[in-house]
XYZ file of C-alpha atoms in Angstrom:
666
model
C 246.791 274.451 118.750
C 246.200 275.388 122.398
C 245.625 272.645 124.900
C 242.053 271.710 125.719
C 240.574 273.330 128.798
C 240.986 271.087 131.809
C 237.258 270.478 132.096
C 237.159 269.022 128.576
C 239.819 266.394 129.139
C 237.330 263.777 130.195
C 239.541 260.768 129.618
C 242.434 262.148 131.665
C 240.053 263.482 134.285
C 238.918 259.930 134.986
C 242.451 259.307 136.279
C 242.344 262.472 138.370
C 238.995 261.578 139.906
C 239.925 258.004 140.749
C 243.236 259.103 142.232
C 241.834 261.777 144.504
C 238.900 259.554 145.556
C 241.109 256.574 146.440
C 243.591 258.690 148.386
C 240.774 260.377 150.242
C 239.125 257.084 151.159
C 242.418 255.690 152.409
C 243.160 258.975 154.169
C 246.726 258.683 152.941
C 248.653 258.719 149.684
C 249.900 261.013 146.952
C 247.238 262.562 144.710
C 249.452 265.278 143.233
C 251.547 263.205 140.800
C 248.620 261.223 139.312
C 246.645 264.402 138.765
C 249.638 266.200 137.281
C 250.668 263.349 134.947
C 247.173 262.302 133.907
C 247.377 263.975 130.491
C 250.729 262.341 129.670
C 249.388 258.965 130.776
C 246.221 259.338 128.713
C 248.140 259.976 125.496
C 250.670 257.215 126.122
C 248.253 254.502 127.200
C 245.443 255.220 124.749
C 247.526 256.015 121.669
C 250.922 254.318 121.945
C 251.251 251.560 124.528
C 251.040 248.025 123.157
C 249.618 245.675 125.765
C 246.846 243.173 126.251
C 244.816 243.467 129.463
C 243.489 239.943 128.879
C 247.047 238.586 128.922
C 249.257 240.879 131.019
C 252.261 238.600 130.493
C 252.200 238.734 126.682
C 255.882 238.469 125.800
C 256.047 241.339 123.277
C 254.122 243.892 125.301
C 255.523 247.331 125.909
C 256.799 247.748 129.459
C 255.642 250.614 131.658
C 257.489 251.655 134.817
C 256.276 254.288 137.262
C 259.604 255.273 138.785
C 257.976 257.909 141.000
C 256.093 255.075 142.626
C 254.406 257.204 145.287
C 252.030 258.209 142.461
C 250.754 254.628 142.391
C 247.115 255.579 141.944
C 248.025 256.794 138.480
C 249.047 253.259 137.514
C 246.129 251.599 139.287
C 243.687 253.931 137.535
C 245.286 253.139 134.161
C 245.101 249.397 134.734
C 241.496 249.634 135.853
C 240.352 251.863 132.994
C 242.076 249.878 130.250
C 240.497 246.588 131.298
C 243.037 244.736 133.406
C 241.695 242.514 136.161
C 241.689 245.312 138.702
C 238.155 246.273 139.642
C 236.732 249.363 141.239
C 236.561 247.543 144.570
C 240.331 247.068 144.358
C 240.747 250.817 143.976
C 238.503 251.359 146.985
C 240.915 249.194 148.990
C 243.895 251.406 148.143
C 246.599 251.136 150.832
C 244.619 248.609 152.880
C 245.877 245.326 154.288
C 246.087 242.526 151.695
C 244.748 244.731 148.924
C 245.956 244.517 145.333
C 246.551 248.253 145.403
C 249.259 248.906 148.011
C 250.723 252.332 148.665
C 253.481 251.827 146.098
C 253.291 249.533 143.069
C 254.313 246.035 144.159
C 255.250 243.403 141.617
C 252.958 240.382 141.862
C 250.036 242.131 143.543
C 248.069 243.442 140.562
C 248.289 242.390 136.917
C 250.186 244.844 134.746
C 252.621 245.961 137.453
C 256.011 245.309 135.882
C 258.180 246.133 138.892
C 258.070 247.327 142.462
C 258.811 251.025 142.723
C 258.974 253.454 145.588
C 262.680 253.837 146.380
C 263.216 256.741 143.999
C 265.554 256.265 141.089
C 265.323 252.494 141.025
C 262.343 252.470 138.686
C 264.286 254.159 135.898
C 267.139 251.720 136.608
C 264.716 248.791 136.244
C 263.386 250.318 133.027
C 266.927 250.536 131.664
C 267.406 246.868 132.534
C 264.222 246.019 130.640
C 265.347 248.041 127.628
C 268.761 246.364 127.746
C 267.098 242.943 127.864
C 264.848 243.834 124.921
C 267.747 245.054 122.785
C 269.976 242.082 123.594
C 267.225 239.488 123.235
C 266.168 241.009 119.920
C 269.731 240.841 118.623
C 270.014 237.203 119.684
C 266.695 235.983 118.279
C 265.229 238.315 115.650
C 265.825 237.386 112.031
C 265.066 239.153 108.755
C 261.321 239.545 108.499
C 260.742 238.215 111.997
C 260.980 240.940 114.671
C 259.509 238.688 117.363
C 261.179 240.773 120.092
C 260.201 244.361 119.358
C 258.777 246.585 122.064
C 259.359 249.829 123.909
C 260.008 250.496 127.560
C 258.284 253.620 128.886
C 259.113 255.194 132.205
C 257.563 258.028 134.205
C 259.912 259.719 136.649
C 260.026 262.823 138.801
C 262.582 265.217 140.200
C 263.133 262.932 143.196
C 264.325 260.171 140.864
C 266.722 262.584 139.175
C 268.118 263.778 142.490
C 268.973 260.240 143.563
C 272.528 259.336 142.582
C 271.475 256.057 141.004
C 269.786 257.994 138.191
C 273.189 259.288 137.105
C 274.743 255.831 137.224
C 272.120 254.163 135.089
C 271.158 256.944 132.694
C 274.790 257.508 131.812
C 275.149 253.819 130.959
C 271.867 253.752 129.018
C 273.171 256.488 126.732
C 276.483 254.701 126.238
C 274.680 251.468 125.328
C 272.332 253.241 122.910
C 269.065 251.913 124.329
C 266.894 253.479 121.660
C 263.649 251.840 122.746
C 263.693 253.477 126.162
C 261.472 256.551 126.479
C 261.266 258.442 129.778
C 258.801 261.182 130.649
C 260.074 263.615 133.258
C 257.291 265.064 135.377
C 258.890 268.465 135.874
C 256.507 270.075 138.349
C 259.107 271.769 140.567
C 257.567 270.433 143.774
C 258.613 267.839 146.329
C 257.301 267.167 149.820
C 259.507 269.922 151.232
C 258.222 272.478 148.744
C 259.661 274.134 145.651
C 262.747 272.229 144.577
C 264.574 275.262 143.206
C 266.119 275.656 146.645
C 267.969 272.333 146.311
C 267.676 271.110 142.709
C 268.848 273.469 139.995
C 270.519 271.014 137.595
C 270.324 271.756 133.884
C 268.505 268.532 133.091
C 268.620 269.070 129.337
C 272.392 269.403 129.248
C 272.799 266.598 131.759
C 270.969 264.071 129.609
C 272.436 265.321 126.370
C 275.869 264.714 127.878
C 274.798 261.107 128.540
C 274.040 260.639 124.851
C 270.246 260.816 125.193
C 267.835 262.490 122.843
C 266.181 265.239 124.887
C 262.819 266.646 123.817
C 261.263 269.695 125.383
C 260.452 271.184 127.722
C 256.904 270.651 126.477
C 253.554 271.421 128.068
C 252.746 268.217 129.925
C 249.061 269.061 129.711
C 248.980 269.511 125.934
C 247.964 266.252 124.311
C 249.218 267.278 120.876
C 252.633 268.211 122.253
C 252.859 264.907 124.147
C 251.863 262.955 121.039
C 254.389 264.751 118.827
C 257.171 264.261 121.371
C 256.403 260.548 121.704
C 256.508 260.043 117.935
C 259.845 261.856 117.784
C 261.164 259.664 120.589
C 260.099 256.477 118.861
C 261.756 257.561 115.624
C 265.233 257.692 117.201
C 266.296 254.087 117.463
C 269.879 254.844 118.447
C 269.396 256.855 121.635
C 267.180 256.689 124.698
C 264.874 259.676 124.982
C 263.965 261.975 127.837
C 260.840 264.065 127.314
C 260.711 267.005 129.696
C 257.104 267.656 130.574
C 256.258 270.842 132.419
C 253.299 269.961 134.600
C 251.303 271.308 137.494
C 251.204 268.995 140.473
C 247.621 268.281 141.524
C 246.286 269.798 138.284
C 242.600 270.597 138.685
C 242.604 271.318 142.406
C 241.691 275.022 142.671
C 243.486 275.702 145.945
C 246.214 273.058 146.109
C 247.507 272.576 142.573
C 251.102 273.671 142.136
C 251.761 273.347 145.881
C 253.383 270.768 148.120
C 250.055 270.490 149.973
C 248.814 267.957 147.418
C 252.026 265.954 147.127
C 251.625 263.487 149.940
C 248.253 264.071 151.575
C 244.570 263.750 150.646
C 242.974 266.832 149.166
C 240.139 266.798 151.717
C 236.408 266.533 151.062
C 235.879 270.255 150.539
C 238.744 270.588 148.036
C 237.652 267.448 146.208
C 234.196 268.963 145.755
C 235.776 272.111 144.307
C 238.037 269.999 142.095
C 235.091 268.065 140.718
C 233.471 271.346 139.804
C 236.634 272.683 138.204
C 237.084 269.494 136.168
C 233.456 269.305 135.160
C 233.415 265.847 136.708
C 229.894 265.488 138.050
C 230.021 261.828 138.993
C 230.034 260.368 142.479
C 233.253 259.016 144.014
C 234.550 255.920 142.200
C 231.960 256.276 139.442
C 233.163 256.395 135.851
C 230.555 256.705 133.086
C 230.345 253.891 130.570
C 231.337 256.036 127.590
C 234.612 256.877 129.357
C 235.222 253.198 130.105
C 234.524 252.350 126.471
C 237.015 254.947 125.256
C 239.701 253.584 127.584
C 239.054 249.847 127.117
C 242.182 248.276 125.656
C 241.047 244.649 125.510
C 239.941 244.424 121.882
C 242.996 246.325 120.685
C 245.240 244.213 122.899
C 243.745 240.951 121.656
C 244.318 242.084 118.064
C 247.918 243.086 118.767
C 248.664 239.750 120.367
C 246.919 237.799 117.622
C 248.996 239.604 115.004
C 252.137 238.778 116.948
C 250.998 235.161 117.320
C 250.828 234.960 113.530
C 254.353 236.341 113.257
C 255.516 233.866 115.883
C 253.898 230.951 114.083
C 255.741 231.829 110.872
C 258.977 232.365 112.816
C 258.650 228.940 114.434
C 258.244 227.281 111.035
C 261.267 228.998 109.494
C 263.452 229.001 112.632
C 262.152 226.143 114.814
C 265.269 225.799 116.962
C 265.408 229.520 117.717
C 261.693 229.582 118.550
C 262.007 226.647 120.921
C 265.023 228.230 122.612
C 263.336 231.620 123.008
C 260.196 229.985 124.386
C 262.291 228.109 126.936
C 264.158 231.176 127.998
C 261.066 233.352 128.315
C 259.527 230.674 130.538
C 262.560 230.893 132.810
C 263.361 227.193 132.414
C 266.949 226.008 132.296
C 267.959 223.381 129.697
C 266.669 219.936 130.614
C 270.163 218.512 130.926
C 271.622 221.338 132.985
C 271.384 219.685 136.400
C 273.015 216.471 135.196
C 275.864 218.344 133.509
C 276.288 220.582 136.551
C 276.576 217.511 138.740
C 279.206 216.097 136.395
C 281.183 219.308 136.824
C 280.860 219.140 140.610
C 282.173 215.574 140.541
C 285.066 216.705 138.356
C 285.919 219.464 140.845
C 285.957 216.917 143.633
C 288.175 214.545 141.665
C 290.655 217.276 140.787
C 290.839 218.524 144.371
C 292.399 221.902 143.603
C 293.580 224.381 146.202
C 292.672 227.714 144.641
C 290.802 230.881 145.613
C 287.063 230.417 145.518
C 286.832 233.395 143.130
C 288.926 231.322 140.705
C 286.747 228.299 141.409
C 283.787 230.485 140.511
C 285.360 231.457 137.181
C 286.115 227.820 136.419
C 282.474 227.011 137.072
C 281.361 229.832 134.799
C 283.534 228.343 132.054
C 281.778 225.026 132.632
C 278.232 226.367 132.927
C 278.416 229.278 130.496
C 278.289 227.203 127.307
C 275.269 225.372 128.725
C 273.315 228.540 129.560
C 273.039 231.167 126.805
C 270.517 232.985 129.012
C 273.247 234.128 131.391
C 273.835 237.875 131.061
C 276.863 238.596 133.192
C 278.609 241.741 134.260
C 280.815 243.464 136.756
C 281.128 246.882 138.306
C 284.595 247.519 136.850
C 286.377 244.665 138.590
C 286.093 241.836 136.090
C 289.795 241.073 136.289
C 289.598 240.835 140.076
C 286.277 239.128 140.648
C 286.892 236.754 137.724
C 283.417 236.913 136.212
C 284.622 236.849 132.627
C 284.527 233.381 131.097
C 285.846 232.236 127.725
C 282.579 232.821 125.839
C 281.885 236.355 127.054
C 281.053 239.100 124.545
C 280.521 242.673 125.713
C 277.141 244.155 124.782
C 278.778 247.524 124.141
C 280.417 246.038 121.034
C 278.055 243.173 120.267
C 274.310 243.763 120.465
C 273.837 240.018 120.874
C 276.483 239.806 123.596
C 276.246 238.276 127.065
C 278.354 240.516 129.295
C 277.838 244.069 130.554
C 280.757 246.217 131.584
C 278.833 248.276 134.129
C 281.676 250.553 135.148
C 281.948 251.739 138.744
C 278.192 251.513 139.296
C 277.460 248.911 141.978
C 273.993 250.240 142.818
C 273.106 250.887 139.202
C 274.304 247.444 138.148
C 272.210 245.685 140.748
C 269.050 247.648 139.950
C 269.535 247.151 136.198
C 269.881 243.417 136.861
C 266.448 243.516 138.498
C 265.009 245.016 135.325
C 266.718 242.368 133.188
C 265.296 239.600 135.378
C 261.808 241.120 135.325
C 261.856 241.410 131.546
C 262.517 237.727 131.095
C 264.760 235.737 128.798
C 267.921 236.174 130.876
C 269.457 235.126 134.165
C 271.580 238.126 135.135
C 274.654 238.010 137.315
C 276.790 240.939 138.397
C 279.872 241.263 140.540
C 281.812 243.537 142.847
C 283.833 243.261 146.046
C 281.730 242.171 149.013
C 282.421 245.445 150.791
C 280.747 247.386 148.022
C 277.472 245.547 148.226
C 276.784 248.365 150.672
C 276.409 250.738 147.717
C 273.926 248.309 146.149
C 272.111 247.173 149.246
C 268.665 248.555 148.400
C 268.627 247.046 144.916
C 269.533 243.675 146.410
C 266.657 244.096 148.857
C 264.306 244.908 145.988
C 265.354 241.730 144.185
C 264.508 239.753 147.307
C 261.230 241.631 147.758
C 260.210 240.884 144.154
C 261.544 237.282 144.250
C 263.664 237.781 141.141
C 266.372 235.418 139.968
C 269.397 237.692 140.000
C 272.806 236.405 141.047
C 275.110 238.751 142.937
C 278.741 237.718 142.937
C 280.814 239.170 145.770
C 284.541 238.517 146.015
C 287.314 239.587 148.392
C 285.103 238.437 151.182
C 286.934 239.182 154.420
C 290.045 240.508 156.129
C 291.692 238.014 153.778
C 291.605 240.882 151.295
C 294.663 242.059 153.150
C 296.611 245.189 152.311
C 293.738 247.302 150.995
C 292.697 247.744 154.600
C 289.501 248.254 156.563
C 287.735 250.356 153.927
C 287.795 247.328 151.660
C 287.493 244.549 154.239
C 283.915 243.437 154.881
C 283.063 242.643 158.475
C 279.327 243.029 159.028
C 278.212 242.423 155.416
C 277.801 238.651 155.597
C 275.421 238.956 158.535
C 273.457 241.594 156.665
C 273.095 239.351 153.609
C 272.109 236.319 155.672
C 269.444 238.255 157.513
C 267.785 239.584 154.363
C 264.470 237.769 153.817
C 264.244 235.670 150.647
C 267.921 236.119 149.805
C 269.987 232.958 149.538
C 273.592 233.578 150.576
C 276.468 231.194 149.913
C 280.069 231.404 151.108
C 281.811 228.290 149.808
C 284.831 226.649 151.408
C 286.467 225.239 148.254
C 285.976 224.396 144.570
C 283.276 221.809 145.204
C 281.131 224.047 147.376
C 281.652 226.880 144.862
C 280.289 224.753 142.026
C 277.318 223.638 144.131
C 276.587 227.239 145.091
C 276.493 228.275 141.421
C 274.236 225.352 140.559
C 271.797 226.213 143.338
C 271.760 229.910 142.418
C 270.944 229.087 138.813
C 268.257 226.560 139.690
C 266.536 228.950 142.078
C 263.566 230.676 140.450
C 261.961 232.421 143.412
C 264.579 234.906 144.527
C 268.100 236.290 144.307
C 271.315 234.691 145.452
C 274.525 236.167 146.844
C 277.657 234.156 146.047
C 280.569 235.179 148.252
C 284.085 234.196 147.217
C 287.600 234.544 148.600
C 290.665 236.305 147.285
C 293.023 233.839 148.974
C 293.550 230.166 148.145
C 291.380 227.643 149.979
C 292.368 223.999 150.473
C 290.263 221.231 148.997
C 288.082 219.391 151.510
C 287.662 215.624 151.199
C 284.041 214.455 151.041
C 281.898 211.403 150.400
C 279.207 211.400 147.737
C 276.585 211.928 150.444
C 278.456 214.913 151.838
C 278.608 216.454 148.374
C 274.863 215.946 148.010
C 274.278 217.539 151.415
C 276.105 220.754 150.472
C 272.881 221.872 148.774
C 271.167 221.752 152.177
C 273.255 224.735 153.286
C 275.015 223.016 156.183
C 276.325 219.503 156.635
C 278.716 217.354 158.621
C 282.115 217.614 156.957
C 284.019 215.715 159.633
C 282.726 213.505 162.380
C 283.685 211.414 165.393
C 282.299 208.215 166.889
C 281.285 210.180 169.960
C 280.814 213.929 169.463
C 282.070 216.051 172.344
C 282.258 219.380 170.525
C 280.927 220.863 167.303
C 282.931 223.363 165.283
C 280.878 225.403 162.803
C 282.334 227.456 160.002
C 281.924 228.754 156.456
C 284.120 229.722 153.557
C 287.819 230.248 154.113
C 287.614 229.544 157.828
C 286.482 225.942 157.338
C 290.169 225.098 157.013
C 290.783 226.851 160.352
C 288.099 224.681 161.942
C 289.673 221.579 160.416
C 293.105 222.466 161.784
C 291.587 223.034 165.222
C 289.809 219.677 164.942
C 293.140 218.004 164.239
C 294.563 219.413 167.470
C 291.534 218.562 169.577
C 291.275 215.053 168.158
C 294.912 214.473 169.005
C 294.041 215.421 172.573
C 291.286 212.813 172.690
C 288.176 214.895 172.035
C 285.483 213.796 169.602
C 285.105 216.658 167.139
C 282.436 217.289 164.534
C 283.106 219.955 161.899
C 280.047 221.455 160.254
C 280.540 223.393 157.054
C 277.735 225.883 156.633
C 278.132 227.659 153.281
C 274.531 228.871 153.376
C 273.070 229.276 156.867
C 269.754 230.599 155.539
C 269.390 227.501 153.379
C 270.258 225.260 156.332
C 267.604 226.924 158.461
C 264.976 226.024 155.849
C 265.692 222.311 156.220
C 263.360 220.127 158.245
C 263.851 219.848 161.985
C 265.072 216.263 161.737
C 267.935 217.187 159.432
C 268.913 220.216 161.503
C 268.979 218.014 164.594
C 271.049 215.445 162.735
C 273.693 218.065 161.931
C 273.507 220.107 165.136
C 272.123 217.818 167.855
C 270.726 219.740 170.786
C 272.429 217.361 173.177
C 275.848 218.646 172.154
C 276.102 222.048 173.788
C 279.848 222.576 173.373
C 279.917 224.550 170.138
C 282.358 227.024 168.633
C 281.800 228.922 165.402
C 284.646 230.503 163.484
C 284.388 232.994 160.624
C 286.236 236.181 159.710
C 283.073 238.266 160.017
C 281.037 239.857 162.775
C 280.612 237.378 165.592
C 277.060 238.169 166.623
C 275.368 236.279 163.769
C 276.748 232.910 164.791
C 275.305 232.809 168.289
C 272.051 231.555 166.774
C 273.928 228.296 166.130
C 276.263 228.139 169.111
C 273.843 229.425 171.728
C 274.887 231.867 174.385
C 276.765 229.052 176.143
C 278.920 228.528 173.051
C 281.721 230.651 171.663
C 282.340 232.510 168.429
C 285.740 233.312 166.959
C 285.539 236.202 164.556
C 285.565 239.956 164.152
C 284.321 242.476 166.678
C 286.063 245.486 165.130
C 286.988 246.689 161.676
C 290.102 245.329 159.988
C 293.550 246.699 159.342
C 295.928 247.007 156.391
C 298.411 244.123 156.323
C 299.027 240.800 154.580
C 296.144 238.398 155.111
C 298.091 235.876 157.166
C 299.207 238.526 159.610
C 295.657 239.838 159.957
C 294.251 236.428 160.850
C 296.860 236.123 163.601
C 296.327 239.707 164.784
C 292.571 239.273 165.138
C 292.846 235.831 166.678
C 291.088 233.891 163.930
C 293.326 230.846 164.203
C 293.167 227.178 165.004
C 294.844 227.872 168.336
C 292.130 230.392 169.213
C 289.436 227.851 168.374
C 291.126 225.228 170.518
C 291.386 227.668 173.410
C 287.721 228.579 173.027
C 286.703 224.918 173.164
C 288.737 224.403 176.318
C 287.150 227.465 177.854
C 283.625 226.091 177.494
C 281.986 224.732 180.599
């Protein structure tokens, strides 16, 4: 059956009209994608998507991700039309300050937005994380007759997403893991901002995704409702493979003079073209006006209430038959840790202090995982191919590739993909994801880490081999500027522990934190145990504390991680020479800076101006604590290939250098 003429697709045309009107009013935005994908969206949201506008957070809702996030007005129009709390006045405020409809979808601004998209390729990565979470959670909690976790993840994406390298990383893994409830619709319109993509994007997308182990459907006519419906049903029927549906579309469909051209990609159509488009669509209504019969046809509230009520009945029966599982799933979906976790974590920290081991902090991290792992079934760990080096495997780990109900993901060499998938896992709920690589290679993942911070998601990034202490692998593998970059990222908590005790505290704080991600940075080399009082152990959680003190403080030495022992050795020398030395361990400078002024003054009194910081990282960061009249011992260049001990001497990161710096202060 041929597709309906464009001017008879009234339900989809409501999306087109709202999109072009909002972009025009804002005088900026991307009308082309919403207008081109309107028919796909209409079929998916009116016939397939399971959601409840009255309760956007319903646990068993389908997830929808707009990976080509510049087409945000498509999603805003859908939320508005289906009855979410997003009114027409919100659409009129598109791209305006403090509006609920920013230029790209932002998690937490409008109900129904599942993730922040915009950086192309990360949306599909988030969607894969959501699908992974659904599959794993279902395997852990569903029982015969009780599919309490049972939903699809749908993703719209464009050619820009497929050109980004992250799409290869994550889609390859999704096929390997058999994420059968992931369905992606590829908006294949052949246009980007620069024009027709055939000059720079000629991949055989069908063969590419088939090689990943995906089911590939199409190409289909992305404006043919029957074809879209048939393809979606076929996708849903394949529970073993993710599905890519190739939809041939016309960007800006309906615009007589701009459809199919880059002109409508990232700019308003203009008043004259909008008038012509209204005529071509048969849309006779004023800007931002949608007739009531169209609203009624789109309204998803009654259907959503019924879907949730049916699920509530299933849940009630599940809770009666499996009360312990129901209580555990409810806890995990709420993001709450077990009630006794903090007490047991503190017991472990005390045990670390009593044992007083001198080991690498990466090993201390693994020991902590072995202690915390049995307490926290919600942990979904992983590593980008370095599990044996970053020590993120603990005794209870089961790989999800072999066990659907597992708790560990072997991500392969996919640092960026891993980090973006973790964001999707966190957003889905039910898990606290952690993933690991060498600190140097956070650079590959930097934007996903930023997105976690932007969305305030609890994702834990484990980074080992944290400095020139890596040694012989050389400057390509030795991080220098990365610690400063992490510490300066808003809403990211960064920890670089000095020994086993600080490592355990750092893990506890990362797990307890609900409002953002944490970077845990660990050493390759052994670190000596530091002696502390109970109060000092308690103060570790404040990010910086006095580790060593004098009756009268003449100089303050500030350090973090492996160089705390260097500061202590320097303090020994200076004390022997009659100086009063305070050593401040600062495993998390960003956490320290959030403490009240009285505590910060207590640790770093303004009256003591003689200050030296020492860390095997870029020196510039530490001047915020030493002042320009202080000194910083650290790195000003890249590293070299040599044993760690030789490198510390070569670059002058030694106790003698700290002593000399103190003596050189006025």
